[in-house]
Amino acid sequence: MKTRVRLAILPTIIVVVLFINLVKPDDFDRDFEANRLATSSVVATSSDPSTAPPVSAAPPAAKVETPYRWPYHWVKDIGSPRPAYTPAIKTFLSEYTVLEFYDAQTCRGEVRIQLDASKCTNLLQRSISTNTTWDTYLKLNYGPDHYRLVYEGSEKIMALQQTAHCTTRLYYSFTLPGEYKPRLKLELNDFWGVNEIVHNTAHWKNKELSWLEIRRCDKTLQYHSEEGIEVLPGRWVRRSLLPSGYAPEGNKKAGSEWAWLPYESSLTPVIGKQLTPLSKMITTLKVIGDSQGRSLYHIIKNRLEAKNESDSAFKIKTKKETAVGGIHLSYEPNYFLEFNKTSLLEPDLLLTGTGPHPGSWGQWTFSEFEAKMHKIAEDVCSRKPPKATIWFGSPAWPKGKPSSEKNFRVTNPRMEIFNTLAKRAIKNTCSHVAFLDFYAMTIAQIKLSPDGAHYHKTVVLDAVVDEIIKIISKG
């Protein structure tokens, strides 16, 4: 069937290839930067792609950390001669042009998506924030469209998105041998992912955008990043490829065929181990946050008790506490992190994060979130060593369809920006708070969510708890 489809569209592919003359990546790098600089006449930007415009009315001296978005090794590490761009097998939306290239030597590739020029011009004239600095920043760095490109094979990874003007580059990198099948969707368009003036939940598009080539990697490779550039901390690896004993027998949770493996990690069998070592390091553990924090409380409690998760227990929204495994464990609902100082300072280990509420019922703008995070950061940083603090932030939003709530602002681009602003505010205030990238651990696994909002009863929370253990063990 696949062969007939490819033969049917072959003449079209030949025409398109002749038209683009096999665009070279080096040429596109120059065009991409030119588009990026042309997006605004207001904000001056450097030709250095690691420098972004300021995100607040009072611009900070340091560059903005735009997570996962800068090409961290593509130019210097891709083999020579670098592969040329070729058209996607088929593109379903006529206003988009989709090209791709893949380097089999490094098992790295890129998908380039270009929005129709006239539509792009019209969209860039739209105001998407009452804060002019944010309006410019969002157009320059996030663009009107948000895509979802997932490759599944020996690993399951979400491609990293970088946008300038109305051109987007999606980067991916494999580290384990095998065949990788892609799926590319247009998740949000027309700036609905980041619009702060009008937000209509009906604009989740979720349309299949293109059929892309299946890729193959024949090597085991080391994932690495350019110094100073933040990249994804890990990926999901097919559990059958890991050493025996890595997973417990009888794990029937959603996604149990996958195991989270940090890129720098050895294949240490940690998934499924009980948390008894924690009792040697702490005696009190408190989770403060919204329902995402509540889900962490329940998974930690269940792991300490060696019990399966309970939906009925998860839905209890009141303050919770219990003594288990030599640890006093508690959960305190606090959706917007307006801390009680006494409660904040009590536990040996505090797990906290803003979660998605500021983008849902809170409906904070980016500038409001940025301002509020300064006070939250001061409170969180008031906890001093040897007391430990882990900030987990918001996971990826799994619903992928309209919420019934009016003006519900939760989208993955918005959560990504909120998480970045939160991390920057805390880092600028103190250096003793650890960070757990809940967003990166969930973005490729949003379909596992049992209720369209949380990750209870999935392998995701097991992996999160294992990361917590690692952070505490390092001290």
Tab-separated table of C-alpha atoms in Angstrom:
chain	number	residue	atom	x	y	z
A	1	MET	CA	0.000	0.000	0.000
A	2	LYS	CA	2.792	2.378	0.941
A	3	THR	CA	4.568	1.597	-2.366
A	4	ARG	CA	1.490	2.519	-4.426
A	5	VAL	CA	1.101	5.812	-2.550
A	6	ARG	CA	4.727	6.752	-3.136
A	7	LEU	CA	4.516	5.891	-6.839
A	8	ALA	CA	1.329	7.917	-7.209
A	9	ILE	CA	2.924	11.086	-5.894
A	10	LEU	CA	6.329	10.585	-7.556
A	11	PRO	CA	5.719	13.096	-10.404
A	12	THR	CA	4.710	15.719	-7.868
A	13	ILE	CA	7.851	15.096	-5.855
A	14	ILE	CA	10.038	15.444	-8.948
A	15	VAL	CA	8.449	18.796	-9.791
A	16	VAL	CA	8.871	20.101	-6.283
A	17	VAL	CA	12.483	18.935	-6.092
A	18	LEU	CA	13.279	20.727	-9.325
A	19	PHE	CA	11.552	23.852	-8.037
A	20	ILE	CA	13.461	24.034	-4.764
A	21	ASN	CA	16.678	22.806	-6.411
A	22	LEU	CA	17.397	20.630	-3.381
A	23	VAL	CA	17.738	23.468	-0.867
A	24	LYS	CA	20.978	23.146	1.043
A	25	PRO	CA	20.944	23.417	4.857
A	26	ASP	CA	23.643	26.103	4.750
A	27	ASP	CA	21.455	28.245	2.478
A	28	PHE	CA	18.500	27.743	4.762
A	29	ASP	CA	20.552	28.732	7.820
A	30	ARG	CA	21.147	32.116	6.208
A	31	ASP	CA	17.517	32.494	5.110
A	32	PHE	CA	16.295	31.445	8.548
A	33	GLU	CA	18.381	34.074	10.302
A	34	ALA	CA	17.319	36.723	7.794
A	35	ASN	CA	13.662	35.909	8.472
A	36	ARG	CA	14.282	36.023	12.189
A	37	LEU	CA	15.881	39.457	12.035
A	38	ALA	CA	13.174	40.759	9.706
A	39	THR	CA	10.342	39.788	12.023
A	40	SER	CA	10.533	43.016	13.997
A	41	SER	CA	11.925	46.475	13.425
A	42	VAL	CA	11.447	47.229	17.120
A	43	VAL	CA	13.674	44.685	18.831
A	44	ALA	CA	17.322	44.581	17.760
A	45	THR	CA	18.725	41.063	17.768
A	46	SER	CA	22.175	39.657	17.278
A	47	SER	CA	23.100	37.314	14.469
A	48	ASP	CA	23.951	34.863	17.217
A	49	PRO	CA	20.956	32.468	17.324
A	50	SER	CA	21.500	31.815	21.034
A	51	THR	CA	20.526	35.411	21.815
A	52	ALA	CA	16.831	36.223	22.103
A	53	PRO	CA	15.049	39.526	22.757
A	54	PRO	CA	14.062	40.459	26.316
A	55	VAL	CA	10.779	39.187	27.671
A	56	SER	CA	9.791	41.934	30.073
A	57	ALA	CA	9.215	45.677	30.082
A	58	ALA	CA	12.428	45.988	32.104
A	59	PRO	CA	14.767	43.782	30.035
A	60	PRO	CA	17.179	41.652	32.070
A	61	ALA	CA	20.850	41.850	31.242
A	62	ALA	CA	21.110	38.100	30.664
A	63	LYS	CA	19.759	36.459	27.549
A	64	VAL	CA	16.392	34.790	27.707
A	65	GLU	CA	16.523	31.031	28.094
A	66	THR	CA	14.241	29.671	25.384
A	67	PRO	CA	14.022	25.965	26.234
A	68	TYR	CA	14.943	23.280	23.741
A	69	ARG	CA	14.837	25.694	20.801
A	70	TRP	CA	18.307	26.584	19.566
A	71	PRO	CA	20.143	24.263	17.137
A	72	TYR	CA	22.652	22.898	19.588
A	73	HIS	CA	25.006	20.894	17.352
A	74	TRP	CA	23.529	20.746	13.910
A	75	VAL	CA	25.896	22.938	11.920
A	76	LYS	CA	29.203	21.723	13.301
A	77	ASP	CA	28.417	18.012	13.723
A	78	ILE	CA	26.326	17.037	10.706
A	79	GLY	CA	28.487	15.172	8.194
A	80	SER	CA	30.022	16.804	5.153
A	81	PRO	CA	28.597	17.181	2.608
A	82	ARG	CA	25.429	17.838	4.558
A	83	PRO	CA	22.241	16.232	3.198
A	84	ALA	CA	19.896	18.290	1.032
A	85	TYR	CA	16.267	19.007	1.887
A	86	THR	CA	13.675	16.867	0.127
A	87	PRO	CA	9.882	17.282	0.157
A	88	ALA	CA	7.696	15.357	2.567
A	89	ILE	CA	5.988	12.304	1.062
A	90	LYS	CA	2.644	14.089	1.257
A	91	THR	CA	1.391	17.309	2.877
A	92	PHE	CA	-2.316	17.627	3.635
A	93	LEU	CA	-2.672	21.391	4.210
A	94	SER	CA	-1.987	23.483	1.115
A	95	GLU	CA	-0.760	26.591	2.969
A	96	TYR	CA	2.256	24.685	4.343
A	97	THR	CA	5.447	23.522	2.634
A	98	VAL	CA	7.223	20.667	4.422
A	99	LEU	CA	10.820	19.627	3.689
A	100	GLU	CA	13.110	17.248	5.555
A	101	PHE	CA	16.665	15.996	5.707
A	102	TYR	CA	18.384	13.234	7.650
A	103	ASP	CA	22.045	12.437	8.240
A	104	ALA	CA	22.516	8.684	8.691
A	105	GLN	CA	26.068	9.160	9.974
A	106	THR	CA	24.958	11.091	13.065
A	107	CYS	CA	21.335	9.841	13.208
A	108	ARG	CA	20.122	13.436	13.316
A	109	GLY	CA	17.537	15.102	11.171
A	110	GLU	CA	15.412	18.148	10.636
A	111	VAL	CA	11.949	18.936	9.312
A	112	ARG	CA	11.437	22.417	7.907
A	113	ILE	CA	7.914	23.862	7.696
A	114	GLN	CA	7.121	27.090	5.870
A	115	LEU	CA	3.748	28.840	6.147
A	116	ASP	CA	2.334	30.595	3.089
A	117	ALA	CA	3.920	34.073	2.818
A	118	SER	CA	0.688	36.066	2.443
A	119	LYS	CA	-0.931	34.324	5.408
A	120	CYS	CA	2.230	34.854	7.410
A	121	THR	CA	2.186	38.597	6.684
A	122	ASN	CA	-1.435	38.865	7.810
A	123	LEU	CA	-0.812	36.913	11.011
A	124	LEU	CA	2.223	38.979	11.997
A	125	GLN	CA	0.076	42.113	11.868
A	126	ARG	CA	-2.195	40.660	14.554
A	127	SER	CA	-1.703	41.818	18.152
A	128	ILE	CA	-1.306	38.832	20.439
A	129	SER	CA	-0.295	40.606	23.666
A	130	THR	CA	-1.000	44.016	25.183
A	131	ASN	CA	2.628	44.015	26.335
A	132	THR	CA	4.529	45.149	23.231
A	133	THR	CA	7.768	43.474	24.293
A	134	TRP	CA	6.017	40.139	24.733
A	135	ASP	CA	4.118	40.646	21.479
A	136	THR	CA	7.419	40.982	19.615
A	137	TYR	CA	9.132	38.167	21.508
A	138	LEU	CA	6.346	35.666	20.828
A	139	LYS	CA	6.239	36.455	17.120
A	140	LEU	CA	10.012	36.256	16.868
A	141	ASN	CA	10.559	33.031	18.812
A	142	TYR	CA	7.306	31.051	18.797
A	143	GLY	CA	5.514	32.068	15.631
A	144	PRO	CA	1.872	31.387	14.730
A	145	ASP	CA	2.035	27.580	14.641
A	146	HIS	CA	2.862	24.863	17.134
A	147	TYR	CA	3.658	21.420	15.783
A	148	ARG	CA	3.941	17.980	17.316
A	149	LEU	CA	6.517	15.682	15.717
A	150	VAL	CA	7.083	12.385	17.523
A	151	TYR	CA	9.408	9.604	16.357
A	152	GLU	CA	8.810	6.146	17.777
A	153	GLY	CA	11.175	3.202	17.530
A	154	SER	CA	13.858	2.086	19.982
A	155	GLU	CA	13.265	5.503	21.545
A	156	LYS	CA	10.195	7.728	21.683
A	157	ILE	CA	11.146	11.358	21.280
A	158	MET	CA	9.474	14.688	20.671
A	159	ALA	CA	11.310	16.831	18.104
A	160	LEU	CA	12.527	20.230	19.282
A	161	GLN	CA	10.873	23.239	17.678
A	162	GLN	CA	12.583	26.482	16.679
A	163	THR	CA	10.612	29.198	14.895
A	164	ALA	CA	11.536	32.442	13.198
A	165	HIS	CA	9.017	34.519	11.285
A	166	CYS	CA	6.695	31.834	9.846
A	167	THR	CA	9.398	29.239	9.260
A	168	THR	CA	9.821	26.397	11.735
A	169	ARG	CA	12.626	23.875	12.116
A	170	LEU	CA	11.965	20.649	14.016
A	171	TYR	CA	15.127	18.852	15.167
A	172	TYR	CA	15.491	15.257	16.294
A	173	SER	CA	18.341	12.993	17.312
A	174	PHE	CA	18.431	9.212	17.814
A	175	THR	CA	20.941	7.487	20.099
A	176	LEU	CA	19.889	3.837	19.719
A	177	PRO	CA	19.795	1.703	16.549
A	178	GLY	CA	16.501	0.794	14.939
A	179	GLU	CA	13.710	2.009	12.672
A	180	TYR	CA	11.844	5.180	13.659
A	181	LYS	CA	8.323	6.018	12.483
A	182	PRO	CA	7.282	9.684	12.536
A	183	ARG	CA	3.959	11.405	13.113
A	184	LEU	CA	3.656	15.132	12.393
A	185	LYS	CA	0.628	17.127	13.529
A	186	LEU	CA	-0.294	20.798	13.460
A	187	GLU	CA	-1.416	21.119	17.072
A	188	LEU	CA	-2.207	24.859	17.264
A	189	ASN	CA	-2.199	27.539	14.592
A	190	ASP	CA	-2.849	31.284	14.107
A	191	PHE	CA	-1.065	32.165	17.390
A	192	TRP	CA	-3.711	30.395	19.505
A	193	GLY	CA	-0.944	28.663	21.447
A	194	VAL	CA	0.344	31.947	22.916
A	195	ASN	CA	-2.349	34.582	22.225
A	196	GLU	CA	-2.923	36.724	25.336
A	197	ILE	CA	-5.617	39.042	23.997
A	198	VAL	CA	-8.160	36.565	22.634
A	199	HIS	CA	-8.096	32.883	23.418
A	200	ASN	CA	-10.656	30.546	21.951
A	201	THR	CA	-10.357	26.939	23.024
A	202	ALA	CA	-11.972	25.757	19.784
A	203	HIS	CA	-8.750	26.543	17.921
A	204	TRP	CA	-6.930	23.348	18.878
A	205	LYS	CA	-6.387	22.103	15.336
A	206	ASN	CA	-4.755	18.683	15.862
A	207	LYS	CA	-4.527	18.013	12.133
A	208	GLU	CA	-2.189	15.512	10.518
A	209	LEU	CA	0.160	17.763	8.542
A	210	SER	CA	2.422	15.472	6.518
A	211	TRP	CA	3.627	11.963	5.903
A	212	LEU	CA	7.362	11.872	6.536
A	213	GLU	CA	10.033	9.315	5.710
A	214	ILE	CA	10.640	6.457	8.125
A	215	ARG	CA	14.221	6.836	9.392
A	216	ARG	CA	16.775	4.246	10.406
A	217	CYS	CA	19.706	4.562	12.779
A	218	ASP	CA	22.358	1.826	12.677
A	219	LYS	CA	24.499	3.044	15.579
A	220	THR	CA	24.552	3.578	19.309
A	221	LEU	CA	25.477	7.218	19.756
A	222	GLN	CA	26.208	9.647	22.562
A	223	TYR	CA	23.748	12.516	22.844
A	224	HIS	CA	25.503	15.771	23.658
A	225	SER	CA	24.834	19.493	23.619
A	226	GLU	CA	26.706	22.663	22.942
A	227	GLU	CA	27.988	24.326	26.106
A	228	GLY	CA	25.506	26.750	27.624
A	229	ILE	CA	22.512	25.527	25.615
A	230	GLU	CA	19.755	23.769	27.544
A	231	VAL	CA	18.466	20.622	25.875
A	232	LEU	CA	16.132	17.784	26.745
A	233	PRO	CA	17.360	15.835	29.797
A	234	GLY	CA	16.410	12.406	28.516
A	235	ARG	CA	14.136	10.264	26.390
A	236	TRP	CA	11.800	7.299	26.594
A	237	VAL	CA	13.496	4.010	25.681
A	238	ARG	CA	11.720	0.783	24.772
A	239	ARG	CA	11.940	-1.275	27.940
A	240	SER	CA	12.620	-4.547	26.087
A	241	LEU	CA	16.016	-3.131	25.049
A	242	LEU	CA	17.128	-2.553	28.646
A	243	PRO	CA	18.909	-5.069	30.888
A	244	SER	CA	16.785	-7.598	32.759
A	245	GLY	CA	15.719	-6.338	36.155
A	246	TYR	CA	15.297	-2.759	34.961
A	247	ALA	CA	11.521	-3.079	35.327
A	248	PRO	CA	9.542	-5.040	37.915
A	249	GLU	CA	7.490	-8.014	36.820
A	250	GLY	CA	3.789	-7.387	36.315
A	251	ASN	CA	3.939	-3.629	35.739
A	252	LYS	CA	0.616	-3.056	33.978
A	253	LYS	CA	0.549	0.745	34.046
A	254	ALA	CA	-0.134	2.665	30.860
A	255	GLY	CA	3.076	3.039	28.883
A	256	SER	CA	4.844	0.236	30.737
A	257	GLU	CA	6.636	-0.720	27.512
A	258	TRP	CA	8.685	2.497	27.929
A	259	ALA	CA	11.308	3.531	30.490
A	260	TRP	CA	12.637	7.063	31.025
A	261	LEU	CA	16.389	7.199	30.556
A	262	PRO	CA	18.367	10.427	31.098
A	263	TYR	CA	20.952	10.940	28.377
A	264	GLU	CA	23.843	10.985	30.831
A	265	SER	CA	22.551	7.979	32.781
A	266	SER	CA	23.964	4.502	32.933
A	267	LEU	CA	21.509	1.622	32.629
A	268	THR	CA	21.044	1.387	36.377
A	269	PRO	CA	17.966	-0.683	37.283
A	270	VAL	CA	15.994	1.848	39.304
A	271	ILE	CA	12.471	1.676	37.891
A	272	GLY	CA	10.149	0.023	40.386
A	273	LYS	CA	12.499	0.054	43.365
A	274	GLN	CA	10.868	1.035	46.633
A	275	LEU	CA	11.702	4.355	48.266
A	276	THR	CA	13.097	2.920	51.491
A	277	PRO	CA	16.496	4.590	50.899
A	278	LEU	CA	14.749	7.948	51.294
A	279	SER	CA	14.117	7.279	54.983
A	280	LYS	CA	17.883	7.302	55.520
A	281	MET	CA	18.089	10.832	54.083
A	282	ILE	CA	14.885	12.573	55.220
A	283	THR	CA	12.160	12.203	57.832
A	284	THR	CA	9.601	14.678	56.422
A	285	LEU	CA	8.488	15.224	52.817
A	286	LYS	CA	5.868	17.752	51.761
A	287	VAL	CA	4.301	18.393	48.355
A	288	ILE	CA	2.798	21.857	47.798
A	289	GLY	CA	0.946	22.619	44.580
A	290	ASP	CA	-2.122	21.825	42.503
A	291	SER	CA	-3.478	18.486	41.312
A	292	GLN	CA	-0.175	17.682	39.567
A	293	GLY	CA	1.481	17.886	42.990
A	294	ARG	CA	-1.317	15.802	44.456
A	295	SER	CA	-0.576	13.082	41.902
A	296	LEU	CA	3.081	13.100	43.043
A	297	TYR	CA	1.977	12.760	46.679
A	298	HIS	CA	-0.082	9.674	45.822
A	299	ILE	CA	2.576	7.973	43.712
A	300	ILE	CA	5.200	8.495	46.441
A	301	LYS	CA	2.797	7.158	49.077
A	302	ASN	CA	1.915	4.150	46.961
A	303	ARG	CA	5.534	3.412	46.175
A	304	LEU	CA	6.454	3.553	49.864
A	305	GLU	CA	3.559	1.199	50.631
A	306	ALA	CA	4.224	-1.003	47.573
A	307	LYS	CA	0.591	-0.538	46.520
A	308	ASN	CA	-1.089	0.131	43.206
A	309	GLU	CA	-2.507	3.591	42.575
A	310	SER	CA	-6.142	4.324	43.393
A	311	ASP	CA	-8.299	6.669	41.352
A	312	SER	CA	-10.577	7.352	44.315
A	313	ALA	CA	-7.632	8.383	46.490
A	314	PHE	CA	-6.251	10.565	43.723
A	315	LYS	CA	-9.495	12.560	43.484
A	316	ILE	CA	-9.414	13.614	47.144
A	317	LYS	CA	-8.452	17.302	46.947
A	318	THR	CA	-8.065	18.187	50.613
A	319	LYS	CA	-4.863	18.427	52.622
A	320	LYS	CA	-3.371	14.983	53.147
A	321	GLU	CA	-0.729	13.540	55.463
A	322	THR	CA	0.438	10.140	56.581
A	323	ALA	CA	3.402	8.354	58.131
A	324	VAL	CA	4.815	5.637	55.914
A	325	GLY	CA	8.183	3.964	55.520
A	326	GLY	CA	9.752	6.056	58.280
A	327	ILE	CA	8.757	9.312	56.547
A	328	HIS	CA	6.057	11.825	57.449
A	329	LEU	CA	4.503	12.527	54.039
A	330	SER	CA	2.045	15.375	53.396
A	331	TYR	CA	0.285	17.230	50.583
A	332	GLU	CA	-0.881	20.837	50.813
A	333	PRO	CA	-3.188	22.203	48.067
A	334	ASN	CA	-1.895	25.602	46.966
A	335	TYR	CA	-2.708	26.272	43.324
A	336	PHE	CA	-0.926	29.621	42.986
A	337	LEU	CA	1.855	29.085	45.550
A	338	GLU	CA	0.862	31.779	48.033
A	339	PHE	CA	2.952	30.150	50.728
A	340	ASN	CA	2.455	29.965	54.465
A	341	LYS	CA	6.014	30.582	55.647
A	342	THR	CA	5.842	28.167	58.583
A	343	SER	CA	4.464	25.374	56.416
A	344	LEU	CA	7.043	26.136	53.737
A	345	LEU	CA	10.027	25.815	56.046
A	346	GLU	CA	8.952	22.661	57.904
A	347	PRO	CA	9.862	19.626	55.762
A	348	ASP	CA	13.284	18.131	55.126
A	349	LEU	CA	12.282	17.796	51.450
A	350	LEU	CA	9.847	20.083	49.643
A	351	LEU	CA	8.425	19.288	46.197
A	352	THR	CA	6.639	22.240	44.620
A	353	GLY	CA	5.760	23.863	41.308
A	354	THR	CA	3.161	26.115	39.740
A	355	GLY	CA	1.427	23.499	37.589
A	356	PRO	CA	-1.016	24.582	34.843
A	357	HIS	CA	-3.398	26.624	37.037
A	358	PRO	CA	-1.902	30.047	36.205
A	359	GLY	CA	-2.771	29.281	32.586
A	360	SER	CA	-6.241	27.929	33.281
A	361	TRP	CA	-8.439	29.421	35.969
A	362	GLY	CA	-5.716	31.934	36.841
A	363	GLN	CA	-5.348	33.070	33.217
A	364	TRP	CA	-2.144	34.953	33.978
A	365	THR	CA	-0.416	36.671	31.106
A	366	PHE	CA	3.290	36.009	30.602
A	367	SER	CA	4.223	39.352	32.160
A	368	GLU	CA	1.934	38.645	35.152
A	369	PHE	CA	3.460	35.204	35.618
A	370	GLU	CA	6.957	36.659	35.380
A	371	ALA	CA	6.170	39.293	38.035
A	372	LYS	CA	4.524	36.803	40.427
A	373	MET	CA	7.425	34.369	40.075
A	374	HIS	CA	9.799	36.869	41.704
A	375	LYS	CA	7.872	36.586	45.012
A	376	ILE	CA	7.474	32.810	44.652
A	377	ALA	CA	11.225	32.463	44.002
A	378	GLU	CA	12.049	34.486	47.117
A	379	ASP	CA	9.798	32.242	49.205
A	380	VAL	CA	11.152	28.997	47.775
A	381	CYS	CA	14.754	30.181	48.159
A	382	SER	CA	14.146	31.059	51.828
A	383	ARG	CA	14.552	27.348	52.502
A	384	LYS	CA	18.261	26.856	53.162
A	385	PRO	CA	20.418	23.715	53.087
A	386	PRO	CA	20.495	21.110	54.500
A	387	LYS	CA	16.761	21.271	53.762
A	388	ALA	CA	16.220	20.152	50.165
A	389	THR	CA	13.868	21.697	47.595
A	390	ILE	CA	12.868	20.358	44.181
A	391	TRP	CA	10.911	22.493	41.719
A	392	PHE	CA	8.895	20.359	39.291
A	393	GLY	CA	6.850	22.966	37.408
A	394	SER	CA	4.068	22.093	34.994
A	395	PRO	CA	3.964	18.916	32.906
A	396	ALA	CA	2.944	18.973	29.255
A	397	TRP	CA	-0.794	19.467	28.853
A	398	PRO	CA	-2.156	16.121	27.656
A	399	LYS	CA	-5.694	16.982	26.618
A	400	GLY	CA	-4.943	18.080	23.078
A	401	LYS	CA	-8.548	19.190	22.557
A	402	PRO	CA	-10.733	22.102	23.670
A	403	SER	CA	-11.536	22.440	27.353
A	404	SER	CA	-15.092	23.239	28.388
A	405	GLU	CA	-13.759	26.108	30.481
A	406	LYS	CA	-14.237	29.540	28.919
A	407	ASN	CA	-10.950	31.234	27.965
A	408	PHE	CA	-8.964	28.232	29.197
A	409	ARG	CA	-5.387	29.251	28.333
A	410	VAL	CA	-3.487	26.013	28.915
A	411	THR	CA	-1.453	25.064	25.845
A	412	ASN	CA	1.939	23.413	25.636
A	413	PRO	CA	3.715	26.511	24.263
A	414	ARG	CA	2.308	28.498	27.200
A	415	MET	CA	3.394	25.872	29.755
A	416	GLU	CA	6.848	25.756	28.185
A	417	ILE	CA	7.241	29.523	28.596
A	418	PHE	CA	5.847	29.494	32.156
A	419	ASN	CA	8.317	26.757	33.124
A	420	THR	CA	11.189	28.727	31.608
A	421	LEU	CA	10.263	31.922	33.449
A	422	ALA	CA	9.879	30.024	36.732
A	423	LYS	CA	13.256	28.336	36.409
A	424	ARG	CA	14.974	31.598	35.497
A	425	ALA	CA	13.398	33.457	38.437
A	426	ILE	CA	14.569	30.810	40.910
A	427	LYS	CA	18.055	30.552	39.401
A	428	ASN	CA	18.410	34.335	39.609
A	429	THR	CA	17.464	34.210	43.303
A	430	CYS	CA	19.419	31.233	44.657
A	431	SER	CA	21.473	28.227	43.607
A	432	HIS	CA	20.343	25.530	46.049
A	433	VAL	CA	16.991	24.594	44.465
A	434	ALA	CA	17.024	21.491	42.237
A	435	PHE	CA	14.896	21.234	39.100
A	436	LEU	CA	12.955	18.281	37.752
A	437	ASP	CA	11.859	18.740	34.131
A	438	PHE	CA	8.306	17.408	34.424
A	439	TYR	CA	7.468	18.978	31.060
A	440	ALA	CA	10.265	17.213	29.154
A	441	MET	CA	9.350	13.891	30.757
A	442	THR	CA	5.716	14.146	29.635
A	443	ILE	CA	5.728	15.913	26.249
A	444	ALA	CA	6.201	12.688	24.233
A	445	GLN	CA	3.728	10.728	26.390
A	446	ILE	CA	0.640	12.962	26.543
A	447	LYS	CA	-1.567	10.197	25.129
A	448	LEU	CA	-1.007	8.109	28.257
A	449	SER	CA	-3.048	10.473	30.438
A	450	PRO	CA	-6.141	8.675	31.784
A	451	ASP	CA	-8.203	11.847	32.216
A	452	GLY	CA	-6.764	14.379	29.780
A	453	ALA	CA	-5.066	16.378	32.527
A	454	HIS	CA	-2.864	14.156	34.737
A	455	TYR	CA	-0.469	11.201	34.543
A	456	HIS	CA	-1.599	9.007	37.449
A	457	LYS	CA	-1.704	5.270	36.723
A	458	THR	CA	0.986	5.695	34.056
A	459	VAL	CA	4.671	4.851	33.868
A	460	VAL	CA	5.402	8.592	33.742
A	461	LEU	CA	4.989	9.178	37.479
A	462	ASP	CA	7.152	6.160	38.301
A	463	ALA	CA	9.903	7.783	36.263
A	464	VAL	CA	9.366	11.125	38.010
A	465	VAL	CA	9.760	9.489	41.423
A	466	ASP	CA	12.949	7.775	40.286
A	467	GLU	CA	14.340	11.156	39.223
A	468	ILE	CA	13.437	12.587	42.643
A	469	ILE	CA	15.394	9.775	44.292
A	470	LYS	CA	18.417	10.516	42.100
A	471	ILE	CA	18.318	14.236	42.912
A	472	ILE	CA	18.144	13.610	46.670
A	473	SER	CA	20.839	10.957	46.506
A	474	LYS	CA	23.224	13.455	44.929
A	475	GLY	CA	22.653	15.814	47.870
